[in-house]
Coordinates of C-alpha atoms in Angstrom, one line a residue:
Chain A
M158 CA 85.4 133.2 122.1
N159 CA 87.6 135.8 120.2
N160 CA 88.3 135.9 116.1
I161 CA 92.2 134.7 116.8
E162 CA 91.1 131.7 118.5
I163 CA 88.6 131.2 116.0
Y164 CA 90.4 131.9 113.1
V165 CA 93.6 129.7 114.6
F166 CA 90.8 127.0 114.9
E167 CA 89.4 127.0 111.7
V168 CA 93.3 126.0 110.5
V169 CA 94.2 123.6 112.5
K170 CA 90.8 121.6 112.1
Y171 CA 91.9 120.6 108.5
L172 CA 95.4 119.5 109.8
P173 CA 96.4 115.9 111.2
R174 CA 95.7 115.3 114.8
H175 CA 99.5 115.0 115.7
L176 CA 100.0 118.6 114.3
R177 CA 97.0 120.3 115.7
E178 CA 98.0 121.6 119.4
D179 CA 101.8 122.3 118.4
V180 CA 100.4 125.0 115.0
K181 CA 97.9 126.4 117.2
L182 CA 100.3 127.4 120.5
E183 CA 102.6 128.9 117.4
L184 CA 100.5 130.6 115.4
T185 CA 98.5 131.9 118.0
S186 CA 101.8 133.4 119.2
Q187 CA 102.5 134.8 115.8
L188 CA 99.2 136.4 115.5
M189 CA 100.0 137.9 118.9
D190 CA 103.2 139.2 117.6
M191 CA 101.8 141.1 114.8
I192 CA 98.5 142.5 116.5
E193 CA 100.8 144.2 119.2
D194 CA 103.3 145.3 116.4
L195 CA 99.8 148.0 114.8
D196 CA 99.0 151.0 116.9
H197 CA 95.4 150.9 116.2
Q198 CA 93.8 148.4 118.5
D199 CA 90.8 148.5 117.1
H200 CA 90.9 147.2 113.8
A201 CA 94.3 145.3 114.6
V202 CA 92.8 141.9 114.7
Q203 CA 91.1 142.3 111.4
T204 CA 93.8 143.7 109.7
V205 CA 96.0 140.9 110.7
L206 CA 93.9 138.1 110.1
E207 CA 92.9 139.6 106.6
S208 CA 96.7 139.4 105.5
M209 CA 97.1 135.8 106.9
G210 CA 94.2 135.2 104.5
S211 CA 91.6 132.1 104.6
P212 CA 92.2 129.9 106.9
K213 CA 91.9 126.6 104.8
V214 CA 94.4 128.1 102.1
L215 CA 97.0 128.7 105.2
A216 CA 96.0 125.1 106.1
D217 CA 97.2 123.8 103.2
R218 CA 100.0 125.5 103.0
Y219 CA 101.2 123.9 106.4
L220 CA 100.2 120.5 105.0
N221 CA 102.8 121.5 101.7
K222 CA 99.8 121.1 99.4
Q223 CA 100.9 119.1 96.6
S224 CA 98.8 117.5 93.7
A225 CA 98.1 113.7 94.7
L226 CA 95.6 111.1 94.2
I227 CA 94.8 111.2 98.0
G228 CA 96.9 114.2 99.2
P229 CA 97.3 115.1 103.1
R230 CA 94.3 116.7 103.2
Y231 CA 92.0 113.5 103.2
Y232 CA 94.5 111.1 103.9
E233 CA 94.1 110.8 107.6
V234 CA 90.5 110.2 107.6
Y235 CA 90.9 107.8 104.2
S236 CA 93.4 105.7 106.0
K237 CA 91.3 105.7 109.1
I238 CA 88.3 104.7 106.8
I239 CA 90.0 101.8 105.1
K240 CA 91.1 100.4 108.3
I241 CA 87.5 100.5 109.6
V242 CA 86.1 98.7 106.8
I243 CA 88.6 96.1 106.3
L244 CA 88.5 95.3 110.1
A245 CA 84.4 95.3 109.6
L246 CA 84.8 92.8 106.7
T247 CA 87.4 90.5 108.3
L248 CA 84.9 90.4 111.4
A249 CA 81.9 89.5 109.2
F250 CA 84.0 87.1 107.4
T251 CA 85.2 85.3 110.3
I252 CA 81.5 85.3 112.0
T253 CA 80.0 84.0 109.0
F254 CA 82.5 81.3 107.8
G255 CA 82.9 80.7 111.6
I256 CA 78.7 79.7 111.7
K257 CA 79.1 78.0 108.2
I258 CA 81.8 75.5 109.7
F259 CA 79.8 75.2 113.1
F260 CA 77.2 73.9 110.9
S261 CA 78.4 71.9 108.4
E262 CA 79.2 68.5 108.9
V263 CA 82.8 68.4 107.6
I264 CA 85.3 70.9 107.9
S265 CA 87.3 70.6 104.6
L266 CA 90.5 72.4 103.5
W267 CA 88.3 74.3 101.2
I268 CA 86.1 76.0 103.7
I269 CA 89.1 77.4 104.7
L270 CA 90.9 78.4 101.4
E271 CA 87.5 79.7 100.5
Y272 CA 87.5 82.1 103.5
F273 CA 91.1 83.5 102.7
G274 CA 89.7 83.7 98.9
T275 CA 86.7 85.4 99.3
L276 CA 88.3 87.8 102.0
L277 CA 91.3 88.9 99.9
N278 CA 88.8 89.3 97.3
A279 CA 86.0 91.7 99.0
S280 CA 88.8 93.6 100.9
M281 CA 90.3 94.5 97.5
M282 CA 87.2 95.7 96.1
A283 CA 86.3 97.7 99.3
F284 CA 89.3 99.0 99.2
A285 CA 89.2 100.2 95.6
Y286 CA 85.8 101.5 96.1
V287 CA 86.7 103.3 99.2
T288 CA 89.9 104.8 97.6
L289 CA 87.7 106.1 94.3
I290 CA 85.3 107.8 96.8
F291 CA 88.5 109.9 97.9
A292 CA 90.2 110.2 94.8
F293 CA 86.7 111.8 93.8
M294 CA 86.8 114.4 96.5
E295 CA 90.6 115.4 96.0
Y296 CA 90.1 116.1 92.3
K297 CA 86.6 118.2 93.0
E298 CA 88.5 120.2 95.4
F299 CA 91.3 120.4 93.8
K300 CA 89.6 121.8 90.5
I301 CA 87.5 124.2 92.4
E302 CA 90.2 125.6 95.0
D303 CA 92.1 127.8 92.4
K304 CA 89.0 130.0 91.8
D305 CA 87.4 129.3 95.5
L306 CA 90.6 130.0 97.5
E307 CA 92.2 133.1 96.6
S308 CA 93.4 134.3 100.1
T309 CA 92.8 138.2 98.8
S310 CA 88.8 137.6 99.0
W311 CA 88.5 135.7 102.4
T312 CA 87.6 138.6 104.9
I313 CA 87.1 138.3 108.5
N314 CA 82.9 138.2 108.1
D315 CA 84.3 134.7 106.5
L316 CA 84.8 133.6 110.1
P317 CA 82.2 131.7 112.0
Q318 CA 80.6 132.7 115.4
Q319 CA 82.1 129.8 117.3
T320 CA 84.0 127.0 116.7
I321 CA 82.6 123.0 116.5
D322 CA 83.6 120.4 119.0
L323 CA 86.5 117.9 117.2
P324 CA 86.2 114.1 118.2
T325 CA 88.2 113.1 121.2
H326 CA 88.4 109.9 120.3
R327 CA 89.1 108.3 116.4
F328 CA 85.3 108.6 114.6
E329 CA 82.4 109.2 116.5
N330 CA 80.8 107.2 114.1
I331 CA 83.2 104.0 113.9
F332 CA 80.5 101.6 114.9
E333 CA 78.1 102.5 112.4
I334 CA 80.8 102.6 109.0
G335 CA 81.8 99.1 110.8
F336 CA 78.3 97.7 111.2
L337 CA 77.1 98.7 108.0
C338 CA 80.1 96.9 105.8
I339 CA 79.0 94.3 108.3
V340 CA 75.7 94.0 106.8
L341 CA 75.9 95.0 103.3
Y342 CA 78.6 91.6 103.6
V343 CA 76.3 89.3 105.2
I344 CA 73.1 90.6 102.7
N345 CA 75.0 89.8 99.7
I346 CA 77.5 87.0 100.4
Q347 CA 76.0 85.1 103.3
P348 CA 72.1 85.8 103.4
N349 CA 71.4 82.4 104.8
L350 CA 72.8 83.1 107.9
I351 CA 70.1 85.7 108.6
G352 CA 67.2 83.7 109.8
I353 CA 65.9 81.8 113.2
Y354 CA 68.6 79.8 115.0
S355 CA 67.1 76.6 116.6
V356 CA 68.5 73.4 118.0
V357 CA 66.9 69.8 116.8
V358 CA 66.9 67.3 118.9
N359 CA 67.1 64.0 117.2
A360 CA 67.4 60.8 119.0
N361 CA 71.0 60.7 120.5
E362 CA 72.3 64.2 119.6
S363 CA 71.0 68.1 119.2
V364 CA 71.8 70.0 116.2
W365 CA 71.4 73.1 115.2
K366 CA 69.5 74.5 112.5
V367 CA 69.0 78.0 110.8
I368 CA 65.8 79.1 109.1
P369 CA 66.6 81.6 106.7
I370 CA 64.2 84.5 106.6
L371 CA 65.2 86.5 103.6
N372 CA 62.7 85.8 101.1
E373 CA 64.8 84.2 98.4
V374 CA 61.9 84.2 95.6
T375 CA 62.1 87.8 95.6
R376 CA 65.4 89.0 96.4
S377 CA 66.3 89.9 92.7
T378 CA 63.8 92.7 93.0
W379 CA 64.4 94.1 96.8
I380 CA 68.4 93.5 96.4
I381 CA 69.4 96.2 94.8
L382 CA 67.0 98.6 96.8
V383 CA 68.4 96.9 100.1
N384 CA 71.9 97.6 98.7
G385 CA 70.8 101.1 98.0
W386 CA 69.5 101.7 101.3
L387 CA 72.5 100.5 103.1
G388 CA 75.0 102.1 100.7
L389 CA 73.6 105.8 101.1
L390 CA 73.7 105.2 105.0
L391 CA 77.1 104.3 104.5
L392 CA 78.2 107.2 102.7
S393 CA 76.4 109.6 105.2
G394 CA 78.7 108.0 107.6
I395 CA 81.7 108.4 105.9
I396 CA 81.2 111.9 105.0
K397 CA 80.0 112.8 108.4
A398 CA 83.7 111.3 109.3
I399 CA 85.5 113.6 107.0
Y400 CA 86.4 116.9 108.8
R401 CA 88.0 118.5 106.1
L402 CA 84.9 119.5 105.1
S403 CA 83.0 122.4 106.7
D404 CA 80.3 121.5 109.8
H405 CA 77.9 122.7 107.5
Q406 CA 78.5 120.8 104.4
R407 CA 79.0 117.6 106.4
M408 CA 75.4 118.0 107.8
L409 CA 73.8 119.0 104.6
A410 CA 75.2 116.1 102.6
S411 CA 74.7 113.7 105.6
T412 CA 71.0 114.9 106.3
I413 CA 70.3 114.8 102.5
L414 CA 71.4 111.2 102.0
D415 CA 69.6 110.1 105.3
S416 CA 66.5 111.6 104.0
I417 CA 66.9 109.6 100.7
A418 CA 67.7 106.6 102.7
L419 CA 64.9 106.7 104.4
G420 CA 62.6 107.3 101.6
V421 CA 64.0 104.0 100.2
F422 CA 63.3 102.5 103.5
A423 CA 59.8 103.5 103.5
F424 CA 59.5 102.3 99.7
I425 CA 61.2 98.7 100.7
V426 CA 59.2 98.0 103.5
L427 CA 55.5 99.5 101.7
T428 CA 56.2 97.4 98.4
Q429 CA 59.0 94.7 98.8
E430 CA 59.0 91.3 100.5
V431 CA 62.4 91.1 101.7
I432 CA 60.9 88.8 105.0
V433 CA 58.9 85.9 104.4
S434 CA 55.3 86.1 105.3
N435 CA 55.3 83.4 107.6
V436 CA 58.0 84.1 110.1
A437 CA 56.3 83.3 112.8
G438 CA 54.9 80.3 111.6
L439 CA 58.2 79.2 111.5
I440 CA 59.1 79.9 115.1
V441 CA 56.0 78.6 116.7
P442 CA 53.9 76.7 113.9
D443 CA 50.1 76.8 113.8
N444 CA 49.5 79.5 116.3
E445 CA 47.5 82.4 115.3
G446 CA 47.9 84.5 118.2
F447 CA 51.4 84.6 118.3
S448 CA 52.0 85.5 114.2
M449 CA 49.5 88.4 115.1
M450 CA 51.7 89.6 118.0
V451 CA 54.8 88.9 115.9
T452 CA 53.4 90.6 112.6
R453 CA 52.0 93.8 115.0
G454 CA 55.2 93.8 116.7
S455 CA 57.2 94.1 113.4
L456 CA 54.8 97.0 112.3
I457 CA 55.3 98.8 115.5
V458 CA 59.3 98.6 115.5
V459 CA 59.2 99.6 111.9
A460 CA 57.0 102.4 112.1
L461 CA 59.2 103.5 115.5
I462 CA 62.5 102.9 113.5
F463 CA 60.8 105.3 110.5
A464 CA 59.2 107.8 113.3
V465 CA 62.8 108.6 114.9
N466 CA 64.8 108.7 111.8
L467 CA 62.1 111.3 110.4
Y468 CA 62.5 113.1 113.4
E469 CA 66.2 113.3 113.3
I470 CA 66.2 114.8 109.6
I471 CA 63.5 117.0 110.6
K472 CA 65.5 118.4 113.4
R473 CA 68.9 118.7 111.3
F474 CA 66.7 120.8 108.4
I475 CA 65.6 123.0 110.6
K476 CA 69.1 123.5 112.4
L477 CA 70.8 123.8 108.8
N478 CA 67.6 126.2 107.9
Q479 CA 68.6 128.6 111.2
K480 CA 72.2 128.7 110.2
K481 CA 71.5 129.7 106.8
G482 CA 69.2 132.4 108.3
L483 CA 72.0 133.7 110.7
Chain B
M41 CA 98.0 142.4 82.6
K42 CA 98.5 143.1 85.6
E43 CA 97.6 139.4 87.0
I44 CA 100.0 137.7 84.8
V45 CA 102.9 140.3 85.5
D46 CA 101.9 139.8 89.3
G47 CA 101.8 135.8 88.8
L48 CA 105.4 136.0 87.0
L49 CA 106.8 138.1 89.6
L50 CA 105.7 135.6 92.4
E51 CA 107.0 133.0 90.3
L52 CA 110.4 134.9 90.3
R53 CA 110.4 135.7 94.2
R54 CA 109.4 131.8 95.0
G55 CA 112.5 131.0 93.7
V56 CA 114.8 133.1 96.0
L57 CA 112.4 132.4 99.0
I58 CA 114.0 129.7 100.8
L59 CA 117.5 131.4 100.0
G60 CA 116.4 134.7 101.7
V61 CA 114.7 133.0 105.0
L62 CA 118.2 130.9 105.3
S63 CA 120.4 134.0 105.0
Q64 CA 118.7 135.8 108.1
L65 CA 118.8 132.5 110.5
N66 CA 122.4 132.4 111.4
Q67 CA 120.8 133.5 114.9
K68 CA 117.5 132.6 116.8
E69 CA 114.8 134.5 115.2
Y70 CA 110.6 133.9 115.9
G71 CA 108.7 134.3 112.8
Y72 CA 107.6 137.9 113.3
S73 CA 111.0 139.5 114.2
L74 CA 111.9 137.2 110.7
I75 CA 109.5 139.4 109.1
Q76 CA 110.5 142.5 110.0
K77 CA 114.1 141.4 109.7
L78 CA 113.7 140.7 106.1
Q79 CA 111.4 144.1 105.6
L80 CA 114.5 145.8 106.8
H81 CA 116.3 144.6 103.4
K82 CA 113.2 145.4 101.6
F83 CA 112.4 141.5 101.2
D84 CA 108.8 141.2 101.8
I85 CA 107.2 138.1 102.2
E86 CA 103.5 137.5 103.7
A87 CA 103.3 136.0 107.4
G88 CA 101.0 133.4 105.8
T89 CA 103.6 132.2 103.8
L90 CA 106.4 132.2 105.7
Y91 CA 105.2 130.8 109.0
P92 CA 104.3 127.5 107.2
L93 CA 107.5 127.7 105.5
L94 CA 109.7 127.7 108.7
R95 CA 108.3 124.5 109.9
R96 CA 108.6 122.9 106.5
L97 CA 112.2 124.0 106.3
E98 CA 112.5 122.3 110.0
K99 CA 110.6 119.3 109.0
Q100 CA 113.3 119.1 106.0
G101 CA 116.4 119.5 108.8
L102 CA 117.4 122.5 107.3
L103 CA 116.1 124.7 110.6
E104 CA 116.0 123.9 114.3
S105 CA 113.4 125.4 116.5
S106 CA 113.2 125.9 120.3
W107 CA 110.6 127.0 122.5
E108 CA 111.3 129.6 124.7
L109 CA 108.7 131.8 127.4
I110 CA 109.2 135.8 126.6
E111 CA 106.9 138.0 128.8
N112 CA 104.4 135.3 129.4
R113 CA 104.3 134.2 125.9
P114 CA 105.7 131.2 124.3
R115 CA 107.2 131.7 121.5
R116 CA 108.6 129.5 118.7
Y117 CA 112.7 130.1 117.8
Y118 CA 114.6 129.0 114.5
Q119 CA 117.6 128.7 113.6
I120 CA 119.9 127.5 110.7
S121 CA 121.1 124.1 111.2
Q122 CA 124.3 122.6 110.2
Q123 CA 122.8 120.8 107.1
G124 CA 121.0 123.9 106.5
V125 CA 124.4 126.0 106.4
V126 CA 125.7 123.3 103.8
L127 CA 122.5 123.8 101.7
Y128 CA 123.1 127.2 102.2
E129 CA 126.1 127.4 101.1
Q130 CA 125.3 125.6 98.0
L131 CA 122.1 127.7 97.1
K132 CA 123.7 130.7 97.7
K133 CA 126.6 129.6 95.2
E134 CA 124.1 128.4 92.5
Y135 CA 122.0 131.9 93.1
F136 CA 125.2 133.7 92.3
D137 CA 126.2 131.2 89.2
M138 CA 122.5 132.2 87.7
N139 CA 122.8 136.0 88.5
A140 CA 126.3 135.9 86.4
I141 CA 124.7 134.2 83.6
M142 CA 121.1 136.1 83.4
S143 CA 123.1 139.7 83.6
Q144 CA 124.8 138.2 80.4
L145 CA 121.5 137.1 78.9
T146 CA 119.7 140.2 80.1
Q147 CA 122.2 142.5 78.4
G148 CA 121.1 145.0 75.7
E149 CA 117.5 145.9 74.8
I150 CA 114.6 143.4 73.2
T151 CA 113.9 144.7 70.0

């Protein structure tokens, strides 16, 4: 891939999707005109690209960069994440309230009002948190850009060796962000829904029952750690979606967050009693063999999750080190 | 001191940038040809400033653009629109009015 293509890519990757193809075509044509006009072809590309300046600065000019709470640089990603988070919350609320209604003997207007009230409240909180994160990022970039992005300091040697693949669909990790929002909601607002579902057959009817498995006795000690763990994973997912940052920045930030999250996960597993101790007994009472199978099986699953995540993190750190060494 | 001077000169030029660009687009021009045309009149403008500016002026309805295939290369040609002509005349009048005022203000030496 030649430097012109890489330069153009480095500009358009910061632009909204609907502008990319058009700007790519136009800018490439304009650069070719400038290069052709120069006599000595050896350094023509370098001269032209360095006269155009840093791709990030040029992209800002295309965006008509202005000071804003959340400017055009981040707005596209921000609006998509807001939609994902609110959609995930609505889904979570609807499912859990649906289950609540399913289990309640009396369906009252109060439950319906509670549904809409809680949904509105949670949506506004989620909107506030996501807006705060992106406003902070906009502020940080705005503060550093004056000294960091002077076009005279950019040279052709600052171009990467090759381009990355931009996602072909909206987000690669849309499911990750949505799923984490749902889990966070359920663990904090409706923890009793995480449990063993069974049908109790009485004389003339069968009744659905859920036996919660989260340890309510020790909840006050583990809930903060679990929220912290899930929060780190969610933040990592959001950062992966922000293509305004360079590949290196995204990979480094998400790898560090995932490492800390893995450490917190290990700490939770080793020291906290998140799940009640006699889960197997709740399913099949008085069966030692089954209890042992469930306990060992759980340990194997947890160990596998830990090992796979650790392997992924180590692989990413090695890749980051290799890129640094290039 | 040089940085301050350069910065202030840049601010001064920015004020007339759009007027200068619009003045040369009565006929269709593409990005680089417009730079060359402006340079003929000793109006230097960086390509990195002009190209995004052209898109912005088009978005504002002051320019019209069309793609043309010349020697197997697609080029985007810009030309001033009707709306652009109206604005251009307003800007031109304002510029000459301000020029007259500045000429009076800057008469004589600063002691």
